[in-house]
mmCIF file of C-alpha atoms in Angstrom:
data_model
loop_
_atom_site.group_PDB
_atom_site.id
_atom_site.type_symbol
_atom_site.label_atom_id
_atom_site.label_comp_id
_atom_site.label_asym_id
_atom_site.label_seq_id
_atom_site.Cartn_x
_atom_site.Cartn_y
_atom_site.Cartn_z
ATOM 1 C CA UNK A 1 -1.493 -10.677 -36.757
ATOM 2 C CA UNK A 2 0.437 -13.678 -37.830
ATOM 3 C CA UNK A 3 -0.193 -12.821 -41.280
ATOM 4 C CA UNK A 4 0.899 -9.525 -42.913
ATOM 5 C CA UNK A 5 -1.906 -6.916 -44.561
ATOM 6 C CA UNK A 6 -1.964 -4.867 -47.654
ATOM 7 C CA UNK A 7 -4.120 -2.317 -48.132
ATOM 8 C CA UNK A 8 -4.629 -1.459 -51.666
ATOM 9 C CA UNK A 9 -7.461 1.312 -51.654
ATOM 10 C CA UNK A 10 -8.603 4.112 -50.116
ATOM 11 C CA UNK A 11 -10.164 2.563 -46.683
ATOM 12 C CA UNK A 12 -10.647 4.000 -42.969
ATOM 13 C CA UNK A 13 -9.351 1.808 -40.308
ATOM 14 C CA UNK A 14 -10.635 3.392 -36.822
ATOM 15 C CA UNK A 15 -9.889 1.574 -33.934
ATOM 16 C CA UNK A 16 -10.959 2.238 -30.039
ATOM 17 C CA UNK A 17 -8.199 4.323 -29.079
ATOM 18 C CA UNK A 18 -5.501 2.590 -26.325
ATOM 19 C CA UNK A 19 -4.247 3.213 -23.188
ATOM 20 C CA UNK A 20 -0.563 3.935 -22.709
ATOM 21 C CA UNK A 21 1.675 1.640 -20.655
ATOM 22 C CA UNK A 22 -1.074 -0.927 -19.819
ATOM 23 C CA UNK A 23 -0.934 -3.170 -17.176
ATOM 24 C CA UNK A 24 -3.285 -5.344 -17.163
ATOM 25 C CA UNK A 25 -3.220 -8.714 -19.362
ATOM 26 C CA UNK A 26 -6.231 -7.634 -21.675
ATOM 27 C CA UNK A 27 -5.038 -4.115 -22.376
ATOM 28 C CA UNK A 28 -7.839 -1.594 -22.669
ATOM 29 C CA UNK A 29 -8.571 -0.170 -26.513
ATOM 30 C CA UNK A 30 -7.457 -1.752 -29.649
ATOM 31 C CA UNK A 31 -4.434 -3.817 -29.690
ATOM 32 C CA UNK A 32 -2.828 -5.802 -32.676
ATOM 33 C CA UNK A 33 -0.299 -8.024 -31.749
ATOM 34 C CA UNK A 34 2.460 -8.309 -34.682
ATOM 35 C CA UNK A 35 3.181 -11.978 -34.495
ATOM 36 C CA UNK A 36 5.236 -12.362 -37.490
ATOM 37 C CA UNK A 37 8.498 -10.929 -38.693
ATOM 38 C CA UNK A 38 8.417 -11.544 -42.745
ATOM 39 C CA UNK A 39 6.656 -8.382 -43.517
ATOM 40 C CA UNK A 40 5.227 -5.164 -42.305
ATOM 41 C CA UNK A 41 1.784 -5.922 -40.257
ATOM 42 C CA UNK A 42 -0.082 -3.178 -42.322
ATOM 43 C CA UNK A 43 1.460 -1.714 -45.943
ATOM 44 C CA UNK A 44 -0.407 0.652 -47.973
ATOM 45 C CA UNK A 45 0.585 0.015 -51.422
ATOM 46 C CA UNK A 46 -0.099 1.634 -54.628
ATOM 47 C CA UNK A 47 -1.841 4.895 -55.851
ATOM 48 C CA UNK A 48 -4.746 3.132 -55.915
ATOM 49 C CA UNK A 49 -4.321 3.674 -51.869
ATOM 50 C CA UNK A 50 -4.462 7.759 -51.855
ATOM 51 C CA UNK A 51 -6.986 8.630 -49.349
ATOM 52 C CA UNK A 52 -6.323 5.968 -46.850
ATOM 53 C CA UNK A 53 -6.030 6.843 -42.891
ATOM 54 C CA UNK A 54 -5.472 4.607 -39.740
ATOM 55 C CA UNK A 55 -6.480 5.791 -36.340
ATOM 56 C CA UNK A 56 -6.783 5.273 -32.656
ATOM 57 C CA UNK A 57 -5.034 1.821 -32.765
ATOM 58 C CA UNK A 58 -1.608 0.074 -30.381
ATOM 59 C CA UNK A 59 0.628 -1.730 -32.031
ATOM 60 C CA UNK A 60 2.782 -4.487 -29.780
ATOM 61 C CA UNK A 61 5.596 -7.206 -30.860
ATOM 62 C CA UNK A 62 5.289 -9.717 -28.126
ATOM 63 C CA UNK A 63 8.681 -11.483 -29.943
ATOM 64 C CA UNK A 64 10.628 -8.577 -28.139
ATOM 65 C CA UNK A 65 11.693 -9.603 -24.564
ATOM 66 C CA UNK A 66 13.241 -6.596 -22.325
ATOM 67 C CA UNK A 67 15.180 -9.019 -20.303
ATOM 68 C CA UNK A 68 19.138 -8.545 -20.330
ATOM 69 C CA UNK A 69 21.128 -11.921 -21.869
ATOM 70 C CA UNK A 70 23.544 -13.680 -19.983
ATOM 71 C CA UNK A 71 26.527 -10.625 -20.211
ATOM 72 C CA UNK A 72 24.423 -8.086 -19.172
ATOM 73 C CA UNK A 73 23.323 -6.656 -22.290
ATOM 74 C CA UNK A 74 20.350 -6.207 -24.333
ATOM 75 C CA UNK A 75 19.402 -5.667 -28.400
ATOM 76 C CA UNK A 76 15.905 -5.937 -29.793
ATOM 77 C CA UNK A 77 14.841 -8.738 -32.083
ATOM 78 C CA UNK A 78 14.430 -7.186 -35.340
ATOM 79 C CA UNK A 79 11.369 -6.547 -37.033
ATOM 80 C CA UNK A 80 10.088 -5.140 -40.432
ATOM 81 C CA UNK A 81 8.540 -1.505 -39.800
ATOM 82 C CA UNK A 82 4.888 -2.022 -38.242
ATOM 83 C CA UNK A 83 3.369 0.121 -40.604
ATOM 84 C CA UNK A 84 4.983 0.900 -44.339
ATOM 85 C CA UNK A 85 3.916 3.197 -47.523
ATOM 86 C CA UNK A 86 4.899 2.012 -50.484
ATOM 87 C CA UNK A 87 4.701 4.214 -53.816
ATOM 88 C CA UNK A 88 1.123 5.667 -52.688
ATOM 89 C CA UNK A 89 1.857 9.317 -54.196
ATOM 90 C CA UNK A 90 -0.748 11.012 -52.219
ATOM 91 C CA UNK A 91 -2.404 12.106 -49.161
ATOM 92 C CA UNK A 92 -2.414 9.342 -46.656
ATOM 93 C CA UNK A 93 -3.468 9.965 -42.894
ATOM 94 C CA UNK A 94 -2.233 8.078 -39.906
ATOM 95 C CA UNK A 95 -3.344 9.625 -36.429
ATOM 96 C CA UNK A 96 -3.231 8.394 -32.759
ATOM 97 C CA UNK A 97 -1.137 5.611 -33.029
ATOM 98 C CA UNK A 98 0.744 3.780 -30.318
ATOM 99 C CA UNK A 99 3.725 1.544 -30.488
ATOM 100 C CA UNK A 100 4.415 -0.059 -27.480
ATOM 101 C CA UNK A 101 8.198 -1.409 -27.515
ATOM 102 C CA UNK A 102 8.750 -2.388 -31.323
ATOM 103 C CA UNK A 103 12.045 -2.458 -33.646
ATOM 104 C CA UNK A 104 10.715 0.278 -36.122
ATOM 105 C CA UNK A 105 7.572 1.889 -36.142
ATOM 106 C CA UNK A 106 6.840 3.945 -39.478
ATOM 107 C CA UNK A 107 8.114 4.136 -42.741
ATOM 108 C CA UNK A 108 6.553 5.715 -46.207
ATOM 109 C CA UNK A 109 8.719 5.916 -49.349
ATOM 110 C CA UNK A 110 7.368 7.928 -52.537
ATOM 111 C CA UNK A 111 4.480 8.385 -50.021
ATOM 112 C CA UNK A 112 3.365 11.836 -51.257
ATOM 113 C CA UNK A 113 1.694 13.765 -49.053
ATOM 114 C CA UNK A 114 1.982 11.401 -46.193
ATOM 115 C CA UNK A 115 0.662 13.180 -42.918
ATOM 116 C CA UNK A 116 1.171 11.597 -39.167
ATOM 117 C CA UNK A 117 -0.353 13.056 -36.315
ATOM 118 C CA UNK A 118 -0.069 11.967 -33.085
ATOM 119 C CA UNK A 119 2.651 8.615 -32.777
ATOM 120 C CA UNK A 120 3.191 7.852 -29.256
ATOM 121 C CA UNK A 121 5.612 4.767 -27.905
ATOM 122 C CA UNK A 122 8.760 3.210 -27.171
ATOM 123 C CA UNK A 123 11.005 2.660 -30.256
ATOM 124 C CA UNK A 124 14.249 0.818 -30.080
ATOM 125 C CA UNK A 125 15.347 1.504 -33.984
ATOM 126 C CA UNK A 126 13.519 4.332 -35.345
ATOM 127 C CA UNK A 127 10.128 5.504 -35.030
ATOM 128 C CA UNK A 128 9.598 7.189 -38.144
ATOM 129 C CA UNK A 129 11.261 6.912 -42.009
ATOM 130 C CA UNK A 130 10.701 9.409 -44.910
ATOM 131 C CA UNK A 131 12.528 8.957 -47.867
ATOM 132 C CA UNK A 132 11.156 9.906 -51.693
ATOM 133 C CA UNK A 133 8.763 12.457 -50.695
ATOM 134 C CA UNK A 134 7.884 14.970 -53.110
ATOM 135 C CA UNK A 135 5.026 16.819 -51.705
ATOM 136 C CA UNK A 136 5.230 18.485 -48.461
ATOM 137 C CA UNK A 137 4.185 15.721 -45.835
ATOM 138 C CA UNK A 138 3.805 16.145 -42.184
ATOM 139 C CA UNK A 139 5.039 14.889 -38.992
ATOM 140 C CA UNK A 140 2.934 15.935 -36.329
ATOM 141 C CA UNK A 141 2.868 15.216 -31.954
ATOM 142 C CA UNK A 142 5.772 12.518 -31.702
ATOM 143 C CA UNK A 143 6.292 11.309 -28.023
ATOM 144 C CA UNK A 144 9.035 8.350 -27.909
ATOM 145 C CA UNK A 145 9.618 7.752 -24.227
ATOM 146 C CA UNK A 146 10.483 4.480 -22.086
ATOM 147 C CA UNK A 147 6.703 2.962 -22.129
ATOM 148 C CA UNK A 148 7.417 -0.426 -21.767
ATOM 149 C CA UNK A 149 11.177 -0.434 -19.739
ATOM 150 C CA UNK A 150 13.922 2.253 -19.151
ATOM 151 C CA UNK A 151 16.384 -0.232 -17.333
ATOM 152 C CA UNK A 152 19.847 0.491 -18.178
ATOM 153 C CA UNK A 153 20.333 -2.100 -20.775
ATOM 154 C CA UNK A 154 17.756 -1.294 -23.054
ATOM 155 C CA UNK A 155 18.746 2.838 -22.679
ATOM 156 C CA UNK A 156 22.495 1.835 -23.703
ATOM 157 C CA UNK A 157 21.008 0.078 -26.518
ATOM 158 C CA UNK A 158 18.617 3.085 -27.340
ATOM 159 C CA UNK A 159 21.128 5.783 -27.296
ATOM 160 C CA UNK A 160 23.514 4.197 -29.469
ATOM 161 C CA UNK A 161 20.696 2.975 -31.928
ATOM 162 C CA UNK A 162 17.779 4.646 -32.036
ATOM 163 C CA UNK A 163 17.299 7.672 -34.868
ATOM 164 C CA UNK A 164 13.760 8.755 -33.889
ATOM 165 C CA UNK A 165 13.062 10.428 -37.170
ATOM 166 C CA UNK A 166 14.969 10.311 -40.373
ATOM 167 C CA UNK A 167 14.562 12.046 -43.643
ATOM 168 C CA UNK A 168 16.379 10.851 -46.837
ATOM 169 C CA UNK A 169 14.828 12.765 -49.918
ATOM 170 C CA UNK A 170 11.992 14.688 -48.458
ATOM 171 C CA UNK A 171 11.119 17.727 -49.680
ATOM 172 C CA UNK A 172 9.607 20.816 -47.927
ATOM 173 C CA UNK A 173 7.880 19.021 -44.832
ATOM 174 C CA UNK A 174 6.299 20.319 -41.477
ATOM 175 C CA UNK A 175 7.743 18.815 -38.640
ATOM 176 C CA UNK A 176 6.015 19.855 -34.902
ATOM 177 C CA UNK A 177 5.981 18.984 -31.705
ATOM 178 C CA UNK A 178 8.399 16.187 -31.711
ATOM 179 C CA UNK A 179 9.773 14.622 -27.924
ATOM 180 C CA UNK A 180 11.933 11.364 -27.748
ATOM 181 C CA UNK A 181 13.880 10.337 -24.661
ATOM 182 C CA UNK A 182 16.745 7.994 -24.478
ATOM 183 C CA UNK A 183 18.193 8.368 -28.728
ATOM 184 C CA UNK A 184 21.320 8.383 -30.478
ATOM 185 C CA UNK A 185 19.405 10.662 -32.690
ATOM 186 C CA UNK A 186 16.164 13.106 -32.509
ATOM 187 C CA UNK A 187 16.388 13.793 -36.554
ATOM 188 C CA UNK A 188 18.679 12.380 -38.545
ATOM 189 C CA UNK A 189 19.102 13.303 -41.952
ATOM 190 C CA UNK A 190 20.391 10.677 -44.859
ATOM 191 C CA UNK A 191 21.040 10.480 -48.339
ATOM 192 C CA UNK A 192 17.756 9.093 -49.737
ATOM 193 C CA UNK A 193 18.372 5.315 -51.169
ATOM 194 C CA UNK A 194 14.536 5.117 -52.520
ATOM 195 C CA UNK A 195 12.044 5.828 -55.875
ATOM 196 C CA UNK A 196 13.872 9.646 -56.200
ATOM 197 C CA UNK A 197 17.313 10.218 -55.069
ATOM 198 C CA UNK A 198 18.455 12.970 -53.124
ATOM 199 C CA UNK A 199 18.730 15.070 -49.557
ATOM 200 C CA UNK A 200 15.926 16.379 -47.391
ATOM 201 C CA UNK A 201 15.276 20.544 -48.180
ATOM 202 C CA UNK A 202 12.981 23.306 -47.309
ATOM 203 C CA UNK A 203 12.558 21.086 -43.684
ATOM 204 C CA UNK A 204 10.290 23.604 -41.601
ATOM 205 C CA UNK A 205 10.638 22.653 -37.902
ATOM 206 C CA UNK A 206 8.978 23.893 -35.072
ATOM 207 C CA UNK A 207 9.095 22.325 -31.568
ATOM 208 C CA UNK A 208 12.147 19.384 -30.934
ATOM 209 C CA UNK A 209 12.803 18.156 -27.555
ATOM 210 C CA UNK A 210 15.363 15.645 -27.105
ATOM 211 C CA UNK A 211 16.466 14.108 -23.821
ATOM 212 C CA UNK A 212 18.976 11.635 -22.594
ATOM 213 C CA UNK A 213 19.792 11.569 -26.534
ATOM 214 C CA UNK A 214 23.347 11.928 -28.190
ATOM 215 C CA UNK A 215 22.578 13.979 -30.711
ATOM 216 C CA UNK A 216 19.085 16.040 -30.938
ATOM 217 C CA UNK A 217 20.013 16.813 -34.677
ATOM 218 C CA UNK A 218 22.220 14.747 -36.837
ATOM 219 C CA UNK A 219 22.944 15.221 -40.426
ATOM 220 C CA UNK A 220 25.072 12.897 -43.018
ATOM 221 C CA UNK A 221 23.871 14.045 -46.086
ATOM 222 C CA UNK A 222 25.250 16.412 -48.441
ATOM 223 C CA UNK A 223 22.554 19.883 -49.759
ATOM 224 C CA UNK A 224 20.283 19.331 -46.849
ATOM 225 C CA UNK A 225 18.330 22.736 -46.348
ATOM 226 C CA UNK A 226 16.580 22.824 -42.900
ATOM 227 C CA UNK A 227 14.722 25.565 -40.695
ATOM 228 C CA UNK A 228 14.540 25.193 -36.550
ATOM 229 C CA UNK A 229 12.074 27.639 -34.545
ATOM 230 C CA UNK A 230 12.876 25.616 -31.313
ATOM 231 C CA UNK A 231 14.933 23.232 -29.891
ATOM 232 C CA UNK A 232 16.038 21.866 -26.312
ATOM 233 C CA UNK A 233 18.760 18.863 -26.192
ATOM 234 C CA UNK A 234 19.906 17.309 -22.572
ATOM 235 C CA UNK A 235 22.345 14.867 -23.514
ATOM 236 C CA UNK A 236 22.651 12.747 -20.031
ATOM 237 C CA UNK A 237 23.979 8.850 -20.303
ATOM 238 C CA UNK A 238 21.613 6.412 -19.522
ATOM 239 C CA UNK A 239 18.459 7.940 -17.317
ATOM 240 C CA UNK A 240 20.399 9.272 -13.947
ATOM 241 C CA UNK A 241 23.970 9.067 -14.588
ATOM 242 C CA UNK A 242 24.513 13.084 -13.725
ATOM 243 C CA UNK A 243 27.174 13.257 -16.373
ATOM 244 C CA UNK A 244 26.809 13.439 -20.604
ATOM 245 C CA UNK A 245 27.320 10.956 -23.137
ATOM 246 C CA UNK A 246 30.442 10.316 -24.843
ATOM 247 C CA UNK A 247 30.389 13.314 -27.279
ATOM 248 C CA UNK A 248 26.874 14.305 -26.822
ATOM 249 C CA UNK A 249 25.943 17.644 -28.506
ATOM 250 C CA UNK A 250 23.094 19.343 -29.664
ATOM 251 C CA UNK A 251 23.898 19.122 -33.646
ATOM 252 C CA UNK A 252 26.175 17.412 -35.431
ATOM 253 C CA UNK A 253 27.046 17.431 -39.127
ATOM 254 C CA UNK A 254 28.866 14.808 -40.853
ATOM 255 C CA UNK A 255 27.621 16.262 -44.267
ATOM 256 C CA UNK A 256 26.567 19.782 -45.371
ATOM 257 C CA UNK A 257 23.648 21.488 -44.263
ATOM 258 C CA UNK A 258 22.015 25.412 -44.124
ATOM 259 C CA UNK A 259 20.485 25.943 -41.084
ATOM 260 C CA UNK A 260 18.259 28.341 -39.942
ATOM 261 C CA UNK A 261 17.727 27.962 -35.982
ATOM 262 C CA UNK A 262 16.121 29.964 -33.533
ATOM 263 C CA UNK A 263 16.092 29.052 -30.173
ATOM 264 C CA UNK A 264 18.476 26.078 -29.017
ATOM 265 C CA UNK A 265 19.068 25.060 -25.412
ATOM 266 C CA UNK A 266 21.370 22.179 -24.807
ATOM 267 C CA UNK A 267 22.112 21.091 -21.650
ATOM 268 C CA UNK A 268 24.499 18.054 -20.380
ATOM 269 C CA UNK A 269 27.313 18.047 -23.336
ATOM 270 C CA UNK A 270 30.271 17.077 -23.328
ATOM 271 C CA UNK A 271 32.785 18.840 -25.725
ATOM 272 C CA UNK A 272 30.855 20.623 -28.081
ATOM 273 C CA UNK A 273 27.795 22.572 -28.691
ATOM 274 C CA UNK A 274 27.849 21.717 -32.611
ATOM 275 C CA UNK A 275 29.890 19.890 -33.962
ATOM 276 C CA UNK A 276 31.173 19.749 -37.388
ATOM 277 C CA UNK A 277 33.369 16.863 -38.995
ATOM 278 C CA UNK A 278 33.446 17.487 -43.054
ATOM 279 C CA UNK A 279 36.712 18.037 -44.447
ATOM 280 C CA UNK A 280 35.111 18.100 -48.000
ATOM 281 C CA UNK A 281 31.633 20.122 -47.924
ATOM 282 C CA UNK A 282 31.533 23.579 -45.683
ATOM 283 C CA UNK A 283 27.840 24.043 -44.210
ATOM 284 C CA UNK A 284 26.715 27.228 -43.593
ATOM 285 C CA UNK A 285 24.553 27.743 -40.174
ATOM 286 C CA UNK A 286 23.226 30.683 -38.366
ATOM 287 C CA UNK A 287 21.637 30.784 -35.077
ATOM 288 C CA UNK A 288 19.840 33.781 -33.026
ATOM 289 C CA UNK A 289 19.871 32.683 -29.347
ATOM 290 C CA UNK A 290 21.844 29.695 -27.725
ATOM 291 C CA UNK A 291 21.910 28.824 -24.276
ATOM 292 C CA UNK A 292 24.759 26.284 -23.317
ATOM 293 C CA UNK A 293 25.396 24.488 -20.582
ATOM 294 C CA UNK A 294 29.114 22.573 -20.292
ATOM 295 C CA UNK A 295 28.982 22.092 -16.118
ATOM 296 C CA UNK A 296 28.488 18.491 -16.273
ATOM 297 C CA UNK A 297 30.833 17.801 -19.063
ATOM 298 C CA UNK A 298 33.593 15.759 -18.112
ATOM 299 C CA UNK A 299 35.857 17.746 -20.842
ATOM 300 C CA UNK A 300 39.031 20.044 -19.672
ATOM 301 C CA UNK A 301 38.311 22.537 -22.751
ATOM 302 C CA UNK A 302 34.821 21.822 -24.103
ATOM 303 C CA UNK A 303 33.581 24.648 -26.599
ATOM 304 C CA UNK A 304 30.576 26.135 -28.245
ATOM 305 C CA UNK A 305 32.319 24.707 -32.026
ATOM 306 C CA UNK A 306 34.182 22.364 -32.851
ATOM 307 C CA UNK A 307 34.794 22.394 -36.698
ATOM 308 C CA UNK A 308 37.541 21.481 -39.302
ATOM 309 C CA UNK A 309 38.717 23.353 -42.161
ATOM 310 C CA UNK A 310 36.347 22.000 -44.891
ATOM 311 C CA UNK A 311 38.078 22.645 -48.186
ATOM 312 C CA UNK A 312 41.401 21.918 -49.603
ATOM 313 C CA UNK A 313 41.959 25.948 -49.713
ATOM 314 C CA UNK A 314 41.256 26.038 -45.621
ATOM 315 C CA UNK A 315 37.679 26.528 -46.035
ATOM 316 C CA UNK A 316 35.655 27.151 -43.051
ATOM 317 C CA UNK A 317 31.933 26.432 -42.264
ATOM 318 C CA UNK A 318 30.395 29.614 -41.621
ATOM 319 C CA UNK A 319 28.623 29.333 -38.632
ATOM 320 C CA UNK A 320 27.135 32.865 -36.862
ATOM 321 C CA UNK A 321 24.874 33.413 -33.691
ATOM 322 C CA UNK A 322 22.617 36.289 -33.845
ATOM 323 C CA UNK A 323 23.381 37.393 -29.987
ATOM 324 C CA UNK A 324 26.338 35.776 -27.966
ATOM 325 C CA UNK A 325 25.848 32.414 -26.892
ATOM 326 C CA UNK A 326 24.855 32.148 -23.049
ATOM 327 C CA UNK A 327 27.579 29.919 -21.703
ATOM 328 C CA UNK A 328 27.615 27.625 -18.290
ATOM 329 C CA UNK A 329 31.232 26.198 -17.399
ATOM 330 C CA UNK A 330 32.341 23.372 -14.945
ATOM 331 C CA UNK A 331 33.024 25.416 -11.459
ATOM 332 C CA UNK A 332 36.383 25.755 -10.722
ATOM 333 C CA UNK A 333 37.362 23.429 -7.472
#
């Protein structure tokens, strides 16, 4: 693809399917190889797009080279996002698609009802953007993992980069079944800069897995509303290191949030289970069950919160479990 494509109607592209981490020098499937960096490879634009679906096709940037420079360390080159909806204000369909080691993989904006099901790769940036959607869309089987190289450089670069998902104004989505290994972020939540202004709310989601990953869920907006059923964070540095990431914990808010979580493991912190840093907006967060595990941390006094007064009155965040967390300490030696 050395030329970008805009698709301006409501067409089915259906590719072959793919095979993951190919080997072989003609992978097996239906490949497009992104070739130029100007533009998106594929942008649905306009209304006049509603209806529109993509399927069963692998996506690779051969400009990006997993070989460290000269000091050791590694960034991506950067590309637009392969795949972008632009003002399309309905249902749009995008389903068994694989990315295999580009800067940014999805992005929709005033997208409407956009649905994805089934986005499988290795992103170095973010693998998914939402921002102006009105309409309850839907993120759906989301497996980021190390397809195309795990080496150290490239995981450094990952888990101080990469926000797998993020939401700016998105309102009422289904998230699902979402996995992403080696992240500074699994969700992220922003202020939305697009079409409609505003925070993500009424965020239903069900499964998140995050591993080797800072922060499973990150939030630095202000009014987000969010819902959790499930959610497992392991917070290891790099791929084998034994030991957590500087400040790894399973949530942190920057902003304001009301959460609704059910059940959160997190495993391989370091000095907090959630973490709360606004001094200005008090979030209000309730969990049932929490299992936490501090044995690896590398703290002297790591604990289940860590929150400031958040008002000039002393404020606090009101943050409640429904049963006492389960807690794992360092052994004493």
């Amino acid at each position: 693809m050395t030329k970008p494509i805009s698709v301006p109607c409501a067409i089915a592209i259906r590719g072959e399917g793919w095979q993951e981490a190919p080997h072989e020098a003609v992978p097996k499937g239906t490949w497009l190889s992104v070739e130029q960096v100007e533009a998106p490879a594929i942008t649905f634009i306009s209304a006049a797009a509603k209806g529109a679906s993509i399927e069963s096709v692998a996506f690779v940037e051969p400009g990006q080279t997993v070989r460290p420079d000269a000091h050791g360390g590694w960034a991506p080159q950067a590309f637009p996002p392969v795949i972008v909806l632009r003002n399309v204000e309905g249902f749009t369909y995008l389903h068994n698609l694989y990315m295999h080691g580009v800067s940014r993989g999805i992005e929709s904006s005033n997208g409407g009802r956009t649905t994805i099901d089934g986005l499988y790769g290795q992103f170095f940036d973010n693998a998914i953007t939402l921002d102006s959607e009105m309409d309850v869309s839907r993120i759906n089987n989301v497996h980021s993992w190390p397809y195309i190289s795990g080496e150290p450089p490239i995981m450094a670069y990952q888990q101080t980069h990469l926000e797998t998902i993020i939401l700016g104004r998105v309102d009422g989505a289904f998230i699902d079944n979402i996995f992403t290994y080696g992240a500074e972020a699994g969700l992220r939540f922003i202020s939305g800069v697009g079409r409609n202004p505003g925070v993500a709310t009424g965020i239903q989601i069900g499964k998140l897995g995050c591993d080797s990953v800072a922060h499973c869920l990150r939030v630095d907006a202000v009014g987000v509303t969010a819902m959790v059923d499930e959610m497992r964070q392991f917070g290891q540095e790099g791929t084998s290191s034994g030991h957590p990431l500087p400040g790894a914990d399973a949530v942190l808010v920057n902003g304001e949030i009301s959460l609704l979580a059910g059940q959160v493991e997190a495993r391989m912190i370091d000095k907090s289970f959630l973490t709360v840093t606004s001094r200005t907006q008090c979030s209000n967060i309730r969990i049932a069950n929490a299992f936490i595990d501090f044995s690896a941390s590398q703290n002297s006094n790591p604990v289940p919160v860590a929150a400031v007064a958040c008002g000039p009155h002393g404020e606090t965040n009101e943050i409640l479990f429904g049963t006492k967390p389960a807690l794992v300490l360092k052994a004493a030696r």
